């Protein structure tokens, strides 16, 4: 996976999940340092309609498997404490 | 919420999510330092059938709102780096 490509793609995600992967609002999860494989599974679940959320369902619709791999690698690479 | 009660209740959860909230396997999410409100929302979604997972759906069935509040406060209180 390409962490730099993930970082570029994450601009949209960062609006809620934070520039450092620590989310802006209490109902949104932190993603920094999260397990890469878990992130891949959840993004695919949102995209494919297995997991439903008013924000994440539409946000994930256009993502390719490569986008998902890159985004997941990027967030997994961030410091879990947000530093 | 009662963090100590959450810690006691978390013994079962720790089998997958780790004693320090850092999960044991790549497909399971870390919970340490996760947003408390997000954890509450997800546990209720699993319990109430809005979010489905082979493990978390049965695991959450017996949880009261108080259990969920305590568990969420406990995991949110842990160091996100697992230290």
XYZ file of C-alpha atoms in Angstrom:
166
model
C 0.000 0.000 0.000
C 1.057 3.588 -0.688
C 0.974 5.677 2.483
C 1.602 8.941 0.629
C -1.285 8.311 -1.752
C -3.408 7.488 1.293
C -2.438 10.769 2.906
C -3.527 12.709 -0.185
C -6.799 10.815 -0.402
C -7.445 11.379 3.319
C -8.060 15.113 2.942
C -11.811 14.492 2.879
C -11.705 12.056 5.799
C -9.698 14.479 7.919
C -12.608 16.899 8.123
C -14.117 14.576 10.716
C -11.289 12.229 11.686
C -8.697 14.972 12.212
C -5.464 15.872 10.437
C -3.594 13.614 12.847
C -6.245 10.864 12.863
C -7.683 12.029 16.186
C -11.285 12.837 15.485
C -12.876 16.223 15.930
C -16.104 15.127 17.611
C -16.857 12.562 20.325
C -19.097 10.383 18.155
C -16.436 9.866 15.487
C -13.656 7.314 16.019
C -9.975 8.110 16.184
C -8.172 6.342 13.349
C -4.541 7.105 14.210
C -2.618 3.890 14.797
C -5.701 1.732 14.294
C -5.118 -1.762 12.935
C -4.686 -1.547 9.153
C -6.598 -4.747 8.494
C -9.529 -3.570 10.618
C -9.683 -0.273 8.719
C -9.697 -2.113 5.377
C -12.517 -4.378 6.545
C -14.638 -1.475 7.799
C -14.143 0.708 4.715
C -15.149 -2.221 2.509
C -18.129 -2.959 4.771
C -19.295 0.665 4.440
C -18.682 0.738 0.691
C -20.401 -2.593 0.110
C -23.378 -1.791 2.351
C -22.711 -4.343 5.098
C -22.131 -1.583 7.636
C -24.359 1.444 7.338
C -23.747 5.008 8.447
C -25.250 8.254 7.218
C -21.808 9.756 6.614
C -19.555 6.814 5.892
C -21.867 5.031 3.469
C -21.857 7.852 0.883
C -18.223 8.783 1.648
C -16.983 5.304 0.833
C -19.037 4.680 -2.309
C -16.397 5.849 -4.736
C -13.393 4.158 -3.146
C -11.463 1.506 -5.052
C -9.768 -1.396 -3.265
C -6.492 0.440 -3.831
C -7.845 3.654 -2.291
C -9.001 1.652 0.720
C -5.628 -0.069 1.079
C -3.796 3.271 0.866
C -6.103 5.090 3.282
C -5.904 2.243 5.791
C -2.113 2.098 5.591
C -1.959 5.862 6.082
C -4.137 5.986 9.207
C -2.490 2.882 10.668
C 0.873 4.620 10.271
C -0.086 7.647 12.394
C 0.890 7.998 16.046
C -2.035 6.690 18.143
C -1.572 9.554 20.588
C -1.954 12.060 17.745
C 1.590 13.444 17.983
C -19.582 6.064 34.409
C -17.582 3.721 36.626
C -14.195 2.961 35.087
C -13.362 0.283 37.659
C -16.619 -1.556 36.986
C -15.831 -1.269 33.281
C -12.409 -2.778 33.843
C -13.938 -5.769 35.647
C -16.543 -6.243 32.936
C -13.860 -5.983 30.218
C -12.238 -9.316 31.092
C -14.214 -11.005 28.316
C -13.501 -8.227 25.808
C -9.783 -8.346 26.536
C -9.471 -11.817 25.024
C -9.605 -10.148 21.619
C -9.069 -6.452 22.336
C -6.046 -6.933 24.602
C -5.425 -6.291 28.293
C -4.233 -2.803 27.406
C -6.899 -2.202 24.741
C -4.497 -2.964 21.907
C -6.036 -5.847 20.041
C -4.457 -9.234 19.597
C -5.246 -9.742 15.916
C -5.111 -7.440 12.893
C -8.806 -7.663 12.095
C -9.882 -6.474 15.555
C -9.798 -2.786 16.454
C -7.694 -1.248 19.178
C -9.948 0.337 21.784
C -7.388 2.064 23.998
C -8.004 5.802 24.064
C -10.880 5.565 21.603
C -13.599 8.193 21.902
C -15.968 7.210 24.713
C -19.063 8.392 22.878
C -18.114 6.417 19.766
C -17.638 3.253 21.838
C -21.052 3.714 23.458
C -22.699 4.179 20.069
C -21.041 1.087 18.591
C -21.769 -1.189 21.553
C -25.421 -0.147 21.444
C -25.482 -0.636 17.657
C -24.138 -4.180 18.088
C -26.489 -4.962 20.967
C -29.528 -3.547 19.190
C -28.727 -5.238 15.859
C -27.976 -2.106 13.825
C -24.346 -3.163 13.377
C -23.748 -6.849 12.859
C -20.675 -8.935 13.587
C -20.325 -12.642 14.249
C -18.457 -12.008 17.491
C -19.701 -8.649 18.710
C -23.400 -9.282 18.140
C -23.615 -12.182 20.630
C -21.021 -10.610 22.963
C -23.070 -7.448 23.373
C -26.504 -9.034 23.775
C -26.433 -9.126 27.558
C -25.035 -5.653 28.164
C -27.091 -3.046 30.000
C -26.774 0.659 29.208
C -24.757 0.963 32.428
C -22.395 -1.857 31.372
C -21.899 -0.110 28.044
C -21.219 3.240 29.710
C -18.693 1.650 32.091
C -16.918 -0.387 29.402
C -16.689 2.638 27.116
C -15.322 4.859 29.888
C -12.766 2.178 30.756
C -11.399 1.733 27.216
C -11.444 5.480 26.551
C -9.325 5.949 29.686
C -6.505 3.666 28.480
C -3.312 4.990 26.899
C -3.800 4.934 23.103
C -0.253 3.672 22.649
C -0.992 0.720 24.941
C 1.486 1.751 27.646
